[in-house]
Tab-separated table of C-alpha atoms in Angstrom:
chain	number	residue	atom	x	y	z
A	19	MET	CA	93.626	-25.553	-47.742
A	20	PHE	CA	92.049	-24.292	-50.954
A	21	ALA	CA	94.304	-21.232	-50.849
A	22	THR	CA	97.487	-23.309	-51.001
A	23	PRO	CA	98.782	-25.386	-53.907
A	24	LYS	CA	98.889	-29.159	-53.752
A	25	ILE	CA	101.827	-30.544	-51.758
A	26	PRO	CA	102.721	-33.913	-53.313
A	27	LEU	CA	105.275	-36.395	-52.079
A	28	SER	CA	108.538	-36.275	-53.970
A	29	PRO	CA	111.827	-38.218	-53.828
A	30	LYS	CA	113.389	-35.196	-52.085
A	31	HIS	CA	110.995	-35.721	-49.178
A	32	HIS	CA	112.804	-38.960	-48.329
A	33	LEU	CA	116.367	-37.616	-48.632
A	34	TYR	CA	117.472	-36.705	-45.127
A	35	ALA	CA	120.751	-35.072	-44.178
A	36	ASP	CA	122.019	-38.031	-42.153
A	37	MET	CA	121.456	-41.341	-43.921
A	38	ARG	CA	124.513	-43.119	-42.515
A	39	ASN	CA	124.495	-46.835	-41.846
A	40	PHE	CA	126.415	-48.127	-38.856
A	41	LEU	CA	128.014	-51.374	-40.027
A	42	GLY	CA	130.202	-53.869	-38.170
A	43	ASN	CA	132.874	-52.264	-36.014
A	44	GLN	CA	132.013	-48.833	-37.400
A	45	THR	CA	129.429	-48.582	-34.642
A	46	LEU	CA	132.231	-48.582	-32.091
A	47	HIS	CA	133.776	-45.512	-33.719
A	48	TYR	CA	131.007	-43.289	-32.346
A	49	PRO	CA	131.534	-43.224	-28.552
A	50	PHE	CA	129.725	-39.857	-28.387
A	51	LEU	CA	126.557	-41.696	-29.397
A	52	TYR	CA	126.708	-44.095	-26.448
A	53	MET	CA	127.568	-41.318	-23.987
A	54	PHE	CA	124.695	-39.154	-25.240
A	55	LEU	CA	122.137	-41.953	-25.102
A	56	TYR	CA	123.272	-43.092	-21.669
A	57	SER	CA	122.876	-39.572	-20.314
A	58	CYS	CA	119.278	-39.456	-21.612
A	59	ASN	CA	117.716	-42.631	-20.293
A	60	CYS	CA	119.307	-45.904	-19.182
A	61	LEU	CA	116.440	-48.031	-20.502
A	62	VAL	CA	116.558	-46.273	-23.849
A	63	PHE	CA	120.336	-46.712	-23.856
A	64	TRP	CA	120.133	-50.479	-23.442
A	65	LEU	CA	117.350	-50.841	-25.994
A	66	ILE	CA	119.344	-48.908	-28.559
A	67	CYS	CA	122.508	-50.853	-27.765
A	68	VAL	CA	120.620	-54.045	-28.615
A	69	VAL	CA	119.619	-52.566	-31.966
A	70	LEU	CA	123.124	-51.331	-32.714
A	71	LEU	CA	124.797	-54.594	-31.769
A	72	SER	CA	122.265	-56.645	-33.712
A	73	GLY	CA	122.987	-54.405	-36.674
A	74	CYS	CA	126.729	-54.985	-36.587
A	75	LEU	CA	126.388	-57.787	-39.136
A	76	THR	CA	123.460	-56.605	-41.237
A	77	GLY	CA	123.624	-52.881	-40.504
A	78	VAL	CA	120.895	-50.463	-39.471
A	79	PRO	CA	119.989	-48.225	-42.422
A	80	ASN	CA	119.666	-44.549	-41.510
A	81	THR	CA	120.733	-45.520	-38.028
A	82	LEU	CA	120.245	-42.323	-36.043
A	83	ASN	CA	116.903	-41.539	-37.665
A	84	VAL	CA	115.766	-45.047	-36.682
A	85	ILE	CA	117.048	-45.358	-33.126
A	86	THR	CA	115.977	-41.861	-32.056
A	87	ASN	CA	112.422	-43.221	-32.160
A	88	PHE	CA	112.989	-45.463	-29.128
A	89	PRO	CA	112.163	-42.725	-26.593
A	90	PHE	CA	108.636	-42.662	-28.071
A	91	LEU	CA	108.280	-46.357	-27.270
A	92	VAL	CA	109.514	-46.001	-23.698
A	93	VAL	CA	107.404	-42.945	-22.848
A	94	GLY	CA	104.372	-44.244	-24.736
A	95	VAL	CA	104.284	-47.665	-23.081
A	96	LEU	CA	104.972	-46.318	-19.592
A	97	GLY	CA	102.380	-43.584	-19.987
A	98	PHE	CA	99.751	-46.009	-21.276
A	99	VAL	CA	100.308	-48.399	-18.357
A	100	LEU	CA	100.184	-45.589	-15.808
A	101	CYS	CA	96.965	-44.278	-17.362
A	102	LEU	CA	95.296	-47.643	-16.904
A	103	GLN	CA	96.437	-47.909	-13.283
A	104	ARG	CA	94.417	-44.739	-12.496
A	105	ASN	CA	96.384	-43.998	-9.288
A	106	PHE	CA	99.560	-42.404	-10.647
A	107	PHE	CA	98.281	-39.697	-12.983
A	108	ASN	CA	95.683	-37.209	-11.795
A	109	ILE	CA	93.027	-38.164	-14.360
A	110	ILE	CA	89.503	-37.829	-13.006
A	111	LEU	CA	87.066	-37.856	-15.920
A	112	ARG	CA	86.410	-40.884	-18.125
A	113	GLY	CA	86.774	-38.735	-21.221
A	114	GLU	CA	90.230	-37.697	-20.080
A	115	LEU	CA	91.237	-41.313	-19.561
A	116	TRP	CA	90.228	-42.223	-23.121
A	117	GLY	CA	92.096	-39.274	-24.551
A	118	TRP	CA	95.301	-39.730	-22.581
A	119	ALA	CA	95.404	-43.508	-23.068
A	120	LEU	CA	95.066	-43.079	-26.835
A	121	PHE	CA	97.689	-40.334	-26.767
A	122	TYR	CA	100.240	-42.629	-25.153
A	123	ALA	CA	99.250	-45.519	-27.413
A	124	GLY	CA	99.746	-43.256	-30.431
A	125	THR	CA	103.109	-42.137	-29.045
A	126	ALA	CA	104.251	-45.756	-28.763
A	127	GLY	CA	102.939	-46.358	-32.280
A	128	VAL	CA	105.138	-43.526	-33.558
A	129	ALA	CA	108.207	-45.515	-32.490
A	130	PHE	CA	107.248	-48.471	-34.685
A	131	GLY	CA	105.833	-46.493	-37.607
A	132	SER	CA	108.664	-43.979	-37.823
A	133	ALA	CA	111.394	-46.596	-37.369
A	134	TYR	CA	109.800	-48.742	-40.093
A	135	TYR	CA	109.672	-45.753	-42.433
A	136	HIS	CA	113.239	-44.631	-41.790
A	137	LEU	CA	114.649	-48.096	-42.448
A	138	LYS	CA	113.685	-47.535	-46.084
A	139	PRO	CA	112.107	-44.114	-46.666
A	140	ASP	CA	109.683	-44.098	-49.600
A	141	ASP	CA	106.133	-43.134	-50.563
A	142	ASN	CA	104.733	-46.524	-49.557
A	143	ARG	CA	105.993	-46.257	-45.972
A	144	VAL	CA	105.587	-42.582	-45.182
A	145	MET	CA	102.002	-42.895	-43.942
A	146	TRP	CA	103.143	-45.448	-41.365
A	147	ASP	CA	105.250	-42.594	-40.019
A	148	THR	CA	102.470	-40.010	-40.232
A	149	PHE	CA	99.338	-41.822	-39.062
A	150	PRO	CA	100.419	-42.701	-35.461
A	151	MET	CA	101.433	-39.066	-34.966
A	152	MET	CA	98.001	-37.937	-36.113
A	153	ILE	CA	96.337	-40.309	-33.637
A	154	ALA	CA	98.512	-38.880	-30.864
A	155	TYR	CA	97.717	-35.290	-31.884
A	156	SER	CA	93.971	-36.069	-32.071
A	157	SER	CA	93.894	-37.651	-28.634
A	158	LEU	CA	95.994	-34.931	-27.053
A	159	PHE	CA	93.833	-32.153	-28.457
A	160	SER	CA	90.656	-33.890	-27.291
A	161	SER	CA	92.131	-34.303	-23.784
A	162	PHE	CA	92.771	-30.577	-23.714
A	163	ILE	CA	89.187	-29.915	-24.842
A	164	VAL	CA	87.839	-32.191	-22.086
A	165	GLU	CA	89.890	-30.279	-19.534
A	166	ARG	CA	88.858	-26.820	-20.712
A	167	MET	CA	85.398	-27.214	-22.267
A	168	GLY	CA	83.821	-30.322	-20.765
A	169	GLU	CA	83.704	-34.088	-21.061
A	170	LYS	CA	80.881	-34.377	-23.609
A	171	ILE	CA	82.455	-31.925	-26.029
A	172	GLY	CA	85.856	-33.522	-25.527
A	173	LEU	CA	84.642	-37.070	-26.214
A	174	SER	CA	82.747	-35.929	-29.293
A	175	SER	CA	85.858	-34.160	-30.552
A	176	LEU	CA	87.956	-37.270	-29.880
A	177	PHE	CA	85.916	-39.414	-32.243
A	178	ALA	CA	85.650	-36.586	-34.778
A	179	LEU	CA	89.393	-35.894	-34.743
A	180	ILE	CA	90.361	-39.558	-35.039
A	181	SER	CA	87.944	-39.930	-37.945
A	182	PHE	CA	89.516	-36.876	-39.548
A	183	ALA	CA	92.964	-38.416	-39.015
A	184	PHE	CA	91.846	-41.512	-40.948
A	185	LEU	CA	90.351	-39.378	-43.717
A	186	SER	CA	93.434	-37.156	-43.963
A	187	THR	CA	95.699	-40.178	-44.244
A	188	ALA	CA	93.475	-41.805	-46.862
A	189	TYR	CA	93.288	-38.531	-48.799
A	190	GLY	CA	97.060	-38.170	-48.726
A	191	ILE	CA	97.564	-41.708	-50.039
A	192	LYS	CA	94.898	-41.567	-52.743
A	193	TYR	CA	95.553	-38.056	-54.078
A	194	ASN	CA	99.258	-37.729	-53.217
A	195	ASP	CA	98.574	-34.497	-51.340
A	196	LEU	CA	100.004	-33.765	-47.887
A	197	ARG	CA	98.092	-30.550	-47.154
A	198	LEU	CA	95.511	-32.108	-44.831
A	199	CYS	CA	98.115	-34.105	-42.911
A	200	MET	CA	100.392	-31.098	-42.468
A	201	ALA	CA	97.542	-28.842	-41.358
A	202	PHE	CA	96.309	-31.502	-38.941
A	203	GLN	CA	99.721	-31.665	-37.251
A	204	LEU	CA	100.058	-27.888	-36.898
A	205	ILE	CA	96.550	-27.074	-35.623
A	206	PRO	CA	97.035	-28.272	-31.993
A	207	SER	CA	100.221	-26.205	-31.579
A	208	VAL	CA	98.291	-23.088	-32.582
A	209	ALA	CA	94.893	-23.864	-31.043
A	210	ILE	CA	96.037	-25.040	-27.605
A	211	PRO	CA	97.930	-21.844	-26.620
A	212	GLY	CA	95.056	-19.726	-27.935
A	213	MET	CA	92.397	-21.703	-26.077
A	214	MET	CA	94.409	-21.487	-22.865
A	215	TYR	CA	93.642	-17.774	-22.692
A	216	VAL	CA	89.951	-18.226	-23.506
A	217	PHE	CA	88.955	-21.151	-21.265
A	218	ARG	CA	90.067	-21.337	-17.654
A	219	PRO	CA	91.807	-24.527	-16.472
A	220	LYS	CA	90.355	-27.145	-14.163
A	221	TYR	CA	93.832	-28.136	-12.964
A	222	THR	CA	97.026	-26.574	-11.698
A	223	HIS	CA	100.305	-26.830	-13.668
A	224	SER	CA	98.555	-25.860	-16.893
A	225	ARG	CA	101.698	-24.012	-18.019
A	226	TYR	CA	103.038	-27.403	-19.129
A	227	TRP	CA	100.668	-27.205	-22.076
A	228	LEU	CA	102.567	-24.131	-23.242
A	229	PHE	CA	105.906	-25.833	-22.655
A	230	ALA	CA	104.784	-28.804	-24.747
A	231	ALA	CA	103.486	-26.579	-27.552
A	232	GLY	CA	106.762	-24.648	-27.583
A	233	ILE	CA	108.831	-27.843	-27.736
A	234	HIS	CA	106.652	-29.094	-30.589
A	235	VAL	CA	107.226	-25.918	-32.609
A	236	LEU	CA	110.974	-26.092	-31.882
A	237	ALA	CA	111.047	-29.691	-33.103
A	238	LYS	CA	109.373	-28.720	-36.364
A	239	PHE	CA	111.995	-26.023	-36.937
A	240	GLU	CA	114.706	-28.623	-36.334
A	241	GLY	CA	113.128	-30.829	-38.965
A	242	VAL	CA	113.017	-27.980	-41.479
A	243	ALA	CA	116.655	-27.087	-40.733
A	244	ASP	CA	117.764	-30.720	-41.020
A	245	ARG	CA	120.843	-30.140	-43.184
A	246	LYS	CA	121.856	-26.822	-41.644
A	247	ILE	CA	121.911	-28.290	-38.137
A	248	TYR	CA	123.853	-31.299	-39.406
A	249	ARG	CA	126.543	-29.025	-40.864
A	250	VAL	CA	126.695	-26.715	-37.843
A	251	ASN	CA	127.405	-29.536	-35.374
A	252	ARG	CA	130.011	-31.018	-37.742
A	253	TYR	CA	127.951	-33.977	-38.875
A	254	ILE	CA	127.367	-35.502	-35.457
A	255	ILE	CA	123.566	-35.512	-35.487
A	256	SER	CA	121.050	-34.122	-37.969
A	257	GLY	CA	118.132	-31.812	-37.405
A	258	HIS	CA	115.679	-34.615	-38.151
A	259	SER	CA	117.163	-36.884	-35.479
A	260	LEU	CA	117.035	-33.985	-33.030
A	261	GLU	CA	113.418	-33.453	-34.060
A	262	HIS	CA	112.628	-36.995	-32.920
A	263	LEU	CA	114.332	-36.467	-29.553
A	264	CYS	CA	112.673	-33.084	-29.091
A	265	LEU	CA	109.205	-34.427	-29.924
A	266	ALA	CA	109.715	-37.222	-27.382
A	267	MET	CA	109.993	-34.507	-24.729
A	268	VAL	CA	106.360	-33.509	-25.348
A	269	PRO	CA	104.853	-36.622	-23.672
A	270	VAL	CA	107.530	-36.386	-20.967
A	271	LEU	CA	106.459	-32.840	-20.066
A	272	LEU	CA	102.782	-33.751	-20.178
A	273	SER	CA	103.423	-36.790	-17.966
A	274	ILE	CA	105.029	-34.509	-15.380
A	275	MET	CA	101.948	-32.302	-15.582
A	276	LEU	CA	99.630	-35.273	-15.035
A	277	MET	CA	101.641	-36.430	-12.019
A	278	TYR	CA	101.661	-33.135	-10.146
A	279	ARG	CA	98.490	-31.314	-11.138
A	280	ASN	CA	95.497	-30.901	-8.810
A	281	MET	CA	91.907	-29.763	-9.258
A	282	LYS	CA	91.394	-26.004	-9.040
A	283	PHE	CA	87.586	-25.917	-9.222
A	284	GLN	CA	85.919	-28.935	-7.653
A	285	SER	CA	82.469	-27.873	-8.807
A	286	LEU	CA	83.423	-28.258	-12.449
A	287	VAL	CA	83.587	-32.048	-12.233
A	288	GLU	CA	80.175	-32.491	-10.661
Protein backbone atom coordinates (compact mmCIF):
# COMPACT_ATOMS: atom_id res chain seq x y z
CA MET A 1 0.00 0.00 0.00
CA PHE A 2 2.79 2.43 0.87
CA ALA A 3 4.43 1.73 -2.49
CA THR A 4 1.41 2.96 -4.45
CA PRO A 5 0.08 6.51 -4.72
CA LYS A 6 -3.22 7.51 -3.18
CA ILE A 7 -6.26 6.46 -5.22
CA PRO A 8 -8.98 9.07 -4.56
CA LEU A 9 -12.54 9.02 -5.78
CA SER A 10 -13.15 11.23 -8.78
CA PRO A 11 -16.19 12.16 -10.90
CA LYS A 12 -14.84 9.83 -13.61
CA HIS A 13 -15.28 6.90 -11.23
CA HIS A 14 -19.05 7.33 -11.45
CA LEU A 15 -19.27 7.73 -15.25
CA TYR A 16 -20.11 4.31 -16.64
CA ALA A 17 -20.38 3.40 -20.30
CA ASP A 18 -24.09 2.56 -20.16
CA MET A 19 -26.08 5.14 -18.21
CA ARG A 20 -29.31 4.78 -20.19
CA ASN A 21 -32.68 5.26 -18.56
CA PHE A 22 -35.56 3.10 -19.73
CA LEU A 23 -38.59 5.41 -19.76
CA GLY A 24 -42.22 4.72 -20.65
CA ASN A 25 -42.67 2.59 -23.75
CA GLN A 26 -38.94 2.75 -24.47
CA THR A 27 -38.58 -0.30 -22.25
CA LEU A 28 -40.58 -2.30 -24.77
CA HIS A 29 -38.06 -1.46 -27.50
CA TYR A 30 -35.50 -3.82 -25.97
CA PRO A 31 -36.92 -7.34 -26.47
CA PHE A 32 -33.37 -8.77 -26.30
CA LEU A 33 -33.30 -7.72 -22.65
CA TYR A 34 -36.38 -9.76 -21.75
CA MET A 35 -35.19 -12.79 -23.73
CA PHE A 36 -31.76 -12.67 -22.08
CA LEU A 37 -33.13 -12.33 -18.56
CA TYR A 38 -35.71 -15.07 -19.09
CA SER A 39 -33.00 -17.45 -20.26
CA CYS A 40 -31.00 -16.78 -17.07
CA ASN A 41 -33.50 -17.30 -14.28
CA CYS A 42 -37.30 -17.14 -14.29
CA LEU A 43 -37.49 -15.67 -10.79
CA VAL A 44 -34.93 -13.03 -11.66
CA PHE A 45 -36.85 -12.34 -14.87
CA TRP A 46 -40.11 -11.64 -13.05
CA LEU A 47 -38.43 -9.52 -10.39
CA ILE A 48 -36.75 -7.39 -13.02
CA CYS A 49 -39.96 -7.10 -15.03
CA VAL A 50 -41.62 -5.62 -11.94
CA VAL A 51 -38.84 -3.05 -11.68
CA LEU A 52 -38.98 -2.20 -15.38
CA LEU A 53 -42.75 -1.88 -15.47
CA SER A 54 -42.81 0.20 -12.29
CA GLY A 55 -40.22 2.43 -13.92
CA CYS A 56 -42.27 3.06 -17.04
CA LEU A 57 -43.66 6.26 -15.51
CA THR A 58 -40.76 7.46 -13.39
CA GLY A 59 -37.91 5.68 -15.15
CA VAL A 60 -35.08 3.59 -13.74
CA PRO A 61 -31.83 5.57 -13.90
CA ASN A 62 -28.88 3.56 -15.21
CA THR A 63 -31.29 0.72 -15.75
CA LEU A 64 -29.04 -2.18 -16.69
CA ASN A 65 -26.46 -1.36 -14.02
CA VAL A 66 -29.31 -1.40 -11.48
CA ILE A 67 -31.28 -4.48 -12.50
CA THR A 68 -28.22 -6.69 -13.05
CA ASN A 69 -27.89 -6.70 -9.26
CA PHE A 70 -31.03 -8.80 -8.79
CA PRO A 71 -29.21 -12.13 -9.24
CA PHE A 72 -27.22 -11.27 -6.09
CA LEU A 73 -30.48 -10.97 -4.16
CA VAL A 74 -31.87 -14.27 -5.43
CA VAL A 75 -28.69 -16.29 -4.86
CA GLY A 76 -27.93 -14.55 -1.56
CA VAL A 77 -31.35 -15.10 0.00
CA LEU A 78 -31.64 -18.70 -1.20
CA GLY A 79 -28.13 -19.52 -0.05
CA PHE A 80 -28.68 -17.96 3.37
CA VAL A 81 -31.91 -19.91 3.90
CA LEU A 82 -30.32 -23.18 2.80
CA CYS A 83 -27.37 -22.57 5.13
CA LEU A 84 -29.70 -22.23 8.09
CA GLN A 85 -31.59 -25.40 7.18
CA ARG A 86 -28.33 -27.39 7.62
CA ASN A 87 -29.58 -30.35 5.53
CA PHE A 88 -29.07 -29.09 1.98
CA PHE A 89 -25.47 -27.88 1.95
CA ASN A 90 -22.69 -30.12 3.21
CA ILE A 91 -21.56 -27.80 6.02
CA ILE A 92 -20.28 -29.68 9.05
CA LEU A 93 -18.34 -27.28 11.25
CA ARG A 94 -19.91 -24.39 13.16
CA GLY A 95 -17.20 -22.06 11.90
CA GLU A 96 -18.12 -22.95 8.34
CA LEU A 97 -21.77 -22.21 9.00
CA TRP A 98 -20.95 -18.72 10.30
CA GLY A 99 -18.74 -17.99 7.34
CA TRP A 100 -21.09 -19.25 4.65
CA ALA A 101 -24.18 -17.64 6.20
CA LEU A 102 -22.43 -14.27 6.32
CA PHE A 103 -21.19 -14.77 2.76
CA TYR A 104 -24.72 -15.24 1.46
CA ALA A 105 -26.02 -12.39 3.61
CA GLY A 106 -23.30 -10.15 2.18
CA THR A 107 -24.19 -11.30 -1.34
CA ALA A 108 -27.82 -10.32 -0.80
CA GLY A 109 -26.63 -7.01 0.65
CA VAL A 110 -24.70 -6.34 -2.56
CA ALA A 111 -28.00 -6.31 -4.46
CA PHE A 112 -29.39 -3.49 -2.32
CA GLY A 113 -26.16 -1.53 -1.90
CA SER A 114 -25.11 -1.67 -5.54
CA ALA A 115 -28.60 -0.92 -6.87
CA TYR A 116 -28.87 2.06 -4.50
CA TYR A 117 -25.50 3.35 -5.68
CA HIS A 118 -26.22 2.93 -9.38
CA LEU A 119 -29.52 4.79 -9.15
CA LYS A 120 -27.44 7.91 -8.52
CA PRO A 121 -23.70 7.21 -8.59
CA ASP A 122 -21.71 9.62 -6.41
CA ASP A 123 -19.12 9.73 -3.63
CA ASN A 124 -21.76 9.59 -0.90
CA ARG A 125 -23.24 6.31 -2.15
CA VAL A 126 -20.22 4.41 -3.38
CA MET A 127 -19.43 2.82 -0.01
CA TRP A 128 -22.92 1.31 0.07
CA ASP A 129 -21.80 -0.51 -3.07
CA THR A 130 -18.40 -1.48 -1.69
CA PHE A 131 -19.05 -2.49 1.92
CA PRO A 132 -21.43 -5.47 1.33
CA MET A 133 -18.92 -6.88 -1.16
CA MET A 134 -16.18 -6.63 1.44
CA ILE A 135 -18.33 -8.50 3.97
CA ALA A 136 -18.93 -11.23 1.39
CA TYR A 137 -15.22 -11.45 0.54
CA SER A 138 -14.28 -11.58 4.26
CA SER A 139 -16.74 -14.36 5.01
CA LEU A 140 -15.81 -16.36 1.94
CA PHE A 141 -12.10 -16.18 2.68
CA SER A 142 -12.66 -17.22 6.30
CA SER A 143 -14.78 -20.19 5.15
CA PHE A 144 -11.90 -21.28 2.95
CA ILE A 145 -9.50 -20.93 5.89
CA VAL A 146 -11.79 -23.05 8.10
CA GLU A 147 -11.86 -25.73 5.42
CA ARG A 148 -8.10 -25.80 4.85
CA MET A 149 -6.50 -24.72 8.13
CA GLY A 150 -9.00 -25.43 10.91
CA GLU A 151 -12.05 -24.04 12.65
CA LYS A 152 -10.29 -21.96 15.31
CA ILE A 153 -8.05 -20.18 12.83
CA GLY A 154 -10.97 -19.69 10.46
CA LEU A 155 -13.26 -18.15 13.10
CA SER A 156 -10.49 -15.86 14.31
CA SER A 157 -9.84 -14.76 10.74
CA LEU A 158 -13.57 -14.16 10.20
CA PHE A 159 -13.77 -11.58 12.97
CA ALA A 160 -10.41 -10.08 11.98
CA LEU A 161 -11.37 -9.78 8.31
CA ILE A 162 -14.78 -8.26 9.02
CA SER A 163 -13.14 -5.76 11.36
CA PHE A 164 -10.66 -4.93 8.62
CA ALA A 165 -13.56 -4.48 6.18
CA PHE A 166 -15.09 -1.89 8.53
CA LEU A 167 -11.74 -0.13 8.95
CA SER A 168 -11.03 -0.12 5.21
CA THR A 169 -14.44 1.38 4.48
CA ALA A 170 -14.04 4.01 7.19
CA TYR A 171 -10.54 4.83 5.94
CA GLY A 172 -11.80 5.20 2.39
CA ILE A 173 -14.58 7.57 3.47
CA LYS A 174 -12.46 9.69 5.81
CA TYR A 175 -9.31 10.00 3.69
CA ASN A 176 -10.83 9.62 0.21
CA ASP A 177 -8.43 6.78 -0.57
CA LEU A 178 -9.54 3.51 -2.18
CA ARG A 179 -6.27 1.59 -1.85
CA LEU A 180 -7.31 -0.51 1.15
CA CYS A 181 -10.71 -1.35 -0.33
CA MET A 182 -9.23 -2.34 -3.69
CA ALA A 183 -6.52 -4.47 -2.10
CA PHE A 184 -9.08 -6.13 0.17
CA GLN A 185 -11.17 -7.19 -2.84
CA LEU A 186 -8.22 -8.60 -4.78
CA ILE A 187 -6.52 -10.55 -1.97
CA PRO A 188 -8.94 -13.55 -1.89
CA SER A 189 -8.63 -14.10 -5.66
CA VAL A 190 -4.85 -14.36 -5.27
CA ALA A 191 -4.63 -16.07 -1.87
CA ILE A 192 -7.24 -18.80 -2.39
CA PRO A 193 -5.63 -20.41 -5.49
CA GLY A 194 -2.22 -20.22 -3.82
CA MET A 195 -3.42 -21.76 -0.56
CA MET A 196 -5.13 -24.57 -2.47
CA TYR A 197 -1.72 -25.95 -3.39
CA VAL A 198 -0.32 -25.58 0.13
CA PHE A 199 -3.14 -26.96 2.30
CA ARG A 200 -4.96 -30.15 1.38
CA PRO A 201 -8.77 -30.06 1.20
CA LYS A 202 -11.17 -31.67 3.64
CA TYR A 203 -13.83 -32.00 0.94
CA THR A 204 -14.23 -33.20 -2.62
CA HIS A 205 -15.14 -30.79 -5.46
CA SER A 206 -12.53 -28.29 -4.30
CA ARG A 207 -11.87 -27.33 -7.94
CA TYR A 208 -14.93 -25.08 -7.67
CA TRP A 209 -12.82 -22.70 -5.62
CA LEU A 210 -10.59 -22.24 -8.67
CA PHE A 211 -13.60 -21.81 -10.94
CA ALA A 212 -14.97 -19.11 -8.64
CA ALA A 213 -11.62 -17.31 -8.43
CA GLY A 214 -11.31 -17.39 -12.22
CA ILE A 215 -14.82 -15.99 -12.70
CA HIS A 216 -14.04 -13.24 -10.19
CA VAL A 217 -10.91 -12.20 -12.09
CA LEU A 218 -12.83 -12.30 -15.39
CA ALA A 219 -15.52 -10.06 -13.89
CA LYS A 220 -12.92 -7.51 -12.81
CA PHE A 221 -11.51 -7.40 -16.34
CA GLU A 222 -15.03 -6.80 -17.65
CA GLY A 223 -15.39 -3.89 -15.27
CA VAL A 224 -12.09 -2.38 -16.41
CA ALA A 225 -13.07 -2.83 -20.08
CA ASP A 226 -16.51 -1.31 -19.50
CA ARG A 227 -16.56 1.00 -22.52
CA LYS A 228 -14.67 -1.30 -24.88
CA ILE A 229 -17.10 -4.16 -24.29
CA TYR A 230 -20.03 -1.78 -24.73
CA ARG A 231 -18.72 -0.70 -28.14
CA VAL A 232 -17.82 -4.22 -29.28
CA ASN A 233 -21.33 -5.60 -28.70
CA ARG A 234 -22.87 -2.55 -30.40
CA TYR A 235 -24.16 -0.89 -27.26
CA ILE A 236 -26.35 -3.74 -26.07
CA ILE A 237 -24.80 -4.26 -22.64
CA SER A 238 -21.76 -2.70 -20.98
CA GLY A 239 -18.79 -4.34 -19.36
CA HIS A 240 -19.92 -3.15 -15.93
CA SER A 241 -23.34 -4.78 -16.28
CA LEU A 242 -21.64 -7.98 -17.42
CA GLU A 243 -19.36 -7.69 -14.40
CA HIS A 244 -22.43 -7.81 -12.15
CA LEU A 245 -23.80 -10.90 -13.91
CA CYS A 246 -20.40 -12.59 -13.89
CA LEU A 247 -19.84 -11.90 -10.18
CA ALA A 248 -23.27 -13.39 -9.42
CA MET A 249 -21.96 -16.66 -10.85
CA VAL A 250 -19.42 -16.90 -8.01
CA PRO A 251 -22.00 -17.77 -5.30
CA VAL A 252 -23.79 -20.01 -7.82
CA LEU A 253 -20.64 -22.07 -8.39
CA LEU A 254 -19.87 -22.22 -4.69
CA SER A 255 -23.45 -23.31 -3.94
CA ILE A 256 -23.03 -26.20 -6.38
CA MET A 257 -19.83 -27.11 -4.56
CA LEU A 258 -21.58 -27.07 -1.18
CA MET A 259 -24.39 -29.28 -2.49
CA TYR A 260 -22.22 -32.03 -3.94
CA ARG A 261 -19.05 -32.10 -1.88
CA ASN A 262 -18.24 -34.85 0.64
CA MET A 263 -15.66 -35.29 3.38
CA LYS A 264 -12.33 -36.69 2.21
CA PHE A 265 -10.63 -37.09 5.60
CA GLN A 266 -13.04 -37.91 8.41
CA SER A 267 -10.34 -37.64 11.06
CA LEU A 268 -9.84 -33.95 10.37
CA VAL A 269 -13.20 -33.00 11.87
CA GLU A 270 -12.70 -34.84 15.13
